[in-house]
XYZ file of C-alpha atoms in Angstrom:
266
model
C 25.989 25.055 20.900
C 24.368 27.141 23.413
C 21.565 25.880 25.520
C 18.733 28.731 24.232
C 20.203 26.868 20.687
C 19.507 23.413 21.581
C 16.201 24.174 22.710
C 15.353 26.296 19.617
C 16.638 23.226 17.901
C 14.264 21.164 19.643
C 11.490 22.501 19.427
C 11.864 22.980 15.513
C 12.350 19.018 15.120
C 8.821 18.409 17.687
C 7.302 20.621 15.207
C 8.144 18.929 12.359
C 7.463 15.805 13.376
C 4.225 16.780 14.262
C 3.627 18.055 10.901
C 4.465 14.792 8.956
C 2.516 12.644 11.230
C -0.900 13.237 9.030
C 1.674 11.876 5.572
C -0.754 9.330 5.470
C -0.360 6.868 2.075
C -3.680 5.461 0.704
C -3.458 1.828 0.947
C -5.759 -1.409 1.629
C -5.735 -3.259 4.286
C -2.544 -5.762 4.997
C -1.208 -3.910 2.446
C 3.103 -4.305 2.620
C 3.045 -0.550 1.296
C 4.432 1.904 4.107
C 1.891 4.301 5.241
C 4.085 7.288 5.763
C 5.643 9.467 3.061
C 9.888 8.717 2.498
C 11.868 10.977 4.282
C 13.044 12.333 0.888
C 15.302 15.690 0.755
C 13.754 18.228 -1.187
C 15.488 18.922 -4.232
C 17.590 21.952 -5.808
C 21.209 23.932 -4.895
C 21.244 23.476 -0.855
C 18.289 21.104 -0.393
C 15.939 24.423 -2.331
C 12.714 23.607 -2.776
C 11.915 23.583 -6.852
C 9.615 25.257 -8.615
C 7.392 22.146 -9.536
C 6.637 18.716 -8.292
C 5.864 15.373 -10.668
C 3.189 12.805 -8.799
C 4.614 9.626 -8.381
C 2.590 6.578 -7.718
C 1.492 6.399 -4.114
C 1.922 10.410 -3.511
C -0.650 12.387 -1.701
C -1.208 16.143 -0.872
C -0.445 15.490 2.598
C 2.922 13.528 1.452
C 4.254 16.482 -0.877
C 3.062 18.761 1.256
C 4.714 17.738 4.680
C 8.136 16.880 1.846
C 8.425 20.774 1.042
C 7.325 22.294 4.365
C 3.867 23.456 2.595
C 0.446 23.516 3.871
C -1.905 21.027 1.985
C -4.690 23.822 1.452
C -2.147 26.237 -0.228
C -0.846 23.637 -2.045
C -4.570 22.738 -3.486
C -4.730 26.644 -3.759
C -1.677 27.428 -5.913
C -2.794 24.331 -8.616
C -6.757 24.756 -8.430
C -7.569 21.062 -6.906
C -10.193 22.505 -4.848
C -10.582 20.705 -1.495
C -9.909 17.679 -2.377
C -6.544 15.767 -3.209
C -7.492 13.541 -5.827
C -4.232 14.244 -7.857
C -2.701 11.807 -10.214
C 0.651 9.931 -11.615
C 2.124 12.055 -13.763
C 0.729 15.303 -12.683
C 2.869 18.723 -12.458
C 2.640 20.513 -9.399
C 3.209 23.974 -8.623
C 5.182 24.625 -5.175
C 5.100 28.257 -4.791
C 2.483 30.308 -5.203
C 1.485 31.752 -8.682
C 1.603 35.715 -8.964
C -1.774 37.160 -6.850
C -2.259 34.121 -5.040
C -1.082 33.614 -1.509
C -1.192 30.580 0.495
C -3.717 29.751 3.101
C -1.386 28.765 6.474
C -3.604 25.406 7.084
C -2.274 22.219 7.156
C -5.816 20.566 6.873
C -6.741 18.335 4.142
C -9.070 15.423 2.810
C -8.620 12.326 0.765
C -10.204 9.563 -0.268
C -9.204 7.349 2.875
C -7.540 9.645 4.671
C -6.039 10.144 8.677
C -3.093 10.491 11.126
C -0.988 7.828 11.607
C -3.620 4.836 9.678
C -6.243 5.815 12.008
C -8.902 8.199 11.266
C -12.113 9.326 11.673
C -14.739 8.622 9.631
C -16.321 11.441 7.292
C -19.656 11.104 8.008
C -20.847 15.344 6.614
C -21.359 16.158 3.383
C -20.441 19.905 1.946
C -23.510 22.243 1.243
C -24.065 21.408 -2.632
C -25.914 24.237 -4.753
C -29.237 23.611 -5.642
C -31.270 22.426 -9.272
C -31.113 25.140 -11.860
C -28.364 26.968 -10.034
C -24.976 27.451 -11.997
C -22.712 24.673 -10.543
C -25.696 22.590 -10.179
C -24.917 18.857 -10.093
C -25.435 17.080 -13.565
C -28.428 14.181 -13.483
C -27.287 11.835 -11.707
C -27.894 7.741 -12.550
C -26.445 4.605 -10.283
C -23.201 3.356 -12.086
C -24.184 -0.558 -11.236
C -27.325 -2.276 -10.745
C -25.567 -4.259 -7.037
C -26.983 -3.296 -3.203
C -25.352 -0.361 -1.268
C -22.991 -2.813 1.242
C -20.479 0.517 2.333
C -21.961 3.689 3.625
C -20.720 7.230 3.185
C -18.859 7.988 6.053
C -19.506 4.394 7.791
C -15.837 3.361 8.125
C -12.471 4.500 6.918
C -12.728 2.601 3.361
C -16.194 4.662 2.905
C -14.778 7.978 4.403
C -15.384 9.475 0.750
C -17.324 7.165 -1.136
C -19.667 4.367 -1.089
C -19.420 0.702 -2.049
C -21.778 -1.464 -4.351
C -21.566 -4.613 -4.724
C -22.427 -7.270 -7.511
C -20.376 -9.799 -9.741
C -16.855 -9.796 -10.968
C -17.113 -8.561 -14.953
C -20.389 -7.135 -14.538
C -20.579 -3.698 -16.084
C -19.722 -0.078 -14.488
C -21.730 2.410 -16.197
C -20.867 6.239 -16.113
C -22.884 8.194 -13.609
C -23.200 11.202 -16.038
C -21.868 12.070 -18.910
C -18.139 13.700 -19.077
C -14.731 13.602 -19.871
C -12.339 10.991 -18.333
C -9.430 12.575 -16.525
C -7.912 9.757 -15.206
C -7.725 6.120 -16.027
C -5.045 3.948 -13.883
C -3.746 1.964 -10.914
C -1.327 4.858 -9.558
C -3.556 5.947 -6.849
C -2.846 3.282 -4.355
C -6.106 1.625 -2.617
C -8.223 2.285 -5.435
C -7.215 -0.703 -7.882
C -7.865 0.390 -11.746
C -9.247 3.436 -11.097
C -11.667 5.815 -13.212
C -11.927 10.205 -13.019
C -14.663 11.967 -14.910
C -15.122 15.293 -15.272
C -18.636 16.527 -15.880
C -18.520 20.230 -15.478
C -16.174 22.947 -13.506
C -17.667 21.591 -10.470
C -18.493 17.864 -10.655
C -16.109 14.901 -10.868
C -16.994 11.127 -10.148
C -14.982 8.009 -9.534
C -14.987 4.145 -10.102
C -12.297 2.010 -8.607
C -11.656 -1.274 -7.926
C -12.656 -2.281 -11.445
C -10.726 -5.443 -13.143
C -11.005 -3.979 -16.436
C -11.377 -0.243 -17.740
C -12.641 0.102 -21.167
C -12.307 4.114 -21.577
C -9.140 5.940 -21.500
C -8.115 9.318 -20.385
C -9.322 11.921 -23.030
C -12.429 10.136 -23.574
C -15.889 11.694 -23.529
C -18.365 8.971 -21.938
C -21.932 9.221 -21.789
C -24.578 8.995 -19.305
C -25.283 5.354 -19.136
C -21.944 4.364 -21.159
C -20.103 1.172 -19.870
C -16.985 2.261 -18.786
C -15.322 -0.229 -16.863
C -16.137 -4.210 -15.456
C -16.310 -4.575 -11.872
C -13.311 -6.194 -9.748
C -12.812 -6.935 -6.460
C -11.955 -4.844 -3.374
C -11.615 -4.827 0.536
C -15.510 -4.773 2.150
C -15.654 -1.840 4.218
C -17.566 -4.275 6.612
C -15.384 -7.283 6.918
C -12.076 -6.317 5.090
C -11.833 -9.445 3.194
C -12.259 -9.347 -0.525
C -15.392 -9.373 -2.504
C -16.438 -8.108 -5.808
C -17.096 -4.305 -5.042
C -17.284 -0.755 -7.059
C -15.614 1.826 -4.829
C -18.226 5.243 -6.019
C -17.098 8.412 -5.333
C -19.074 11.869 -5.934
C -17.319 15.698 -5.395
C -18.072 18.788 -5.465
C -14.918 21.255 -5.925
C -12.723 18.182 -4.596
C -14.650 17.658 -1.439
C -16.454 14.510 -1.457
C -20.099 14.250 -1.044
C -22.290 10.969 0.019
C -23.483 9.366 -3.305
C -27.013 9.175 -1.657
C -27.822 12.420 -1.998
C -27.166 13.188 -5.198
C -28.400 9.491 -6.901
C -32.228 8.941 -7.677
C -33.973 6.763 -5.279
C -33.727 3.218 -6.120
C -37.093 1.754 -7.802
């Protein structure tokens, strides 16, 4: 091989490596999961990429996309998950992009803890949310458990996309508005037994770390409706175990601190 070759060669590997540094794996703390993506060969004739992708437990947008050579905003793009990567065992996703839609070129992304190499920033900003009365306006909002506010939005990695109540082990989780569940499951790794609803085109919340869920996926919930008992998770503050809800509010994917959107506590 030619030296102009070798250095072409290089430079392609540095690149790539580069790329699949931010394959970050949601995971708790001492966790014996491995926090980067498998090196695993894309499949198809000649190591092809296919047409579609099924999650697997553990998988995130930054995992399949860094797997294929894809940026995780056209990826998001081509199957309508917003900004955000909440995406979910079972799941088909598209790896090329659907007739009219092109890809965006950026490799950015968010998740629900998410970073480079098990060590990132907080997210301390919210996204500009539309108003009351407007059409994507945010349903009314109610607090999911009764417990104090012990994890702030954007305080720590564990909180970079949620907050964190605490309370009693078996105590009720209540829906924050009413919806459809989209997911119900443990195949999002960090979250424990984990809860999705869908309240509008916009809106989604989530529950994890529950012991118990007592909706499934399909079900309409109400406002108010007990959905799940509480469990235990990793204190944002401490990292040792306590009995926590993990609350998550977004807005097109991207997540937005809880204590904005709740009514003020009486």
């Amino acid at each position: 091989m030619s030296k102009p070759a070798r250095l072409l060669l290089l430079c392609a590997v540095c690149l790539l490596l580069a790329a699949c540094s931010g394959a970050v794996r949601w995971a708790e703390p001492g966790s014996s999961r491995p926090t980067t993506a498998p090196a695993t060969p894309a499949a198809g004739s000649g190591g092809a990429r296919p047409a579609w992708y099924i999650v697997k437990a553990g998988d995130t947008l930054y995992a399949i996309a860094c797997q294929y050579g894809l940026s995780v905003d056209s990826l998001a793009a081509w199957n309508d998950l917003g900004n955000g990567n909440l995406i979910r065992v079972g799941q088909r996703l598209r790896l090329s992009p659907p007739a009219g839609k092109a890809g965006t070129g950026s490799s950015a992304g968010s998740g629900p803890v998410s970073g480079s190499g098990g060590a990132s920033a907080p997210r301390s900003q919210s996204p500009t949310v539309p108003a009351a009365g407007t059409k994507d306006a945010p349903p009314r909002w109610q607090w999911p458990v009764s417990g104090a506010l012990v994890g702030k939005f954007g305080d720590a990695p564990l909180t970079a996309s949620g907050v964190q109540l605490g309370g009693r082990v078996g105590e009720p989780v209540r829906a924050a508005a009413g919806g459809v569940v989209v997911y119900a499951g443990n195949g999002l790794v960090g979250y424990g037994e984990l809860l999705i609803v869908k309240h509008n085109a916009s809106w989604l919340s989530a529950y994890g770390y529950n012991e118990v869920l007592l909706v499934r996926e399909g079900d309409r919930v109400q406002a108010g409706q007990t959905i799940a008992r509480m469990g235990e998770g990793p204190s944002a503050v401490t990292r040792e175990r306590r009995a926590l809800l993990h609350f998550e509010i977004r807005w097109n994917g991207a997540p937005v601190d809880p204590l904005t959107q709740l009514p003020p506590r009486r």
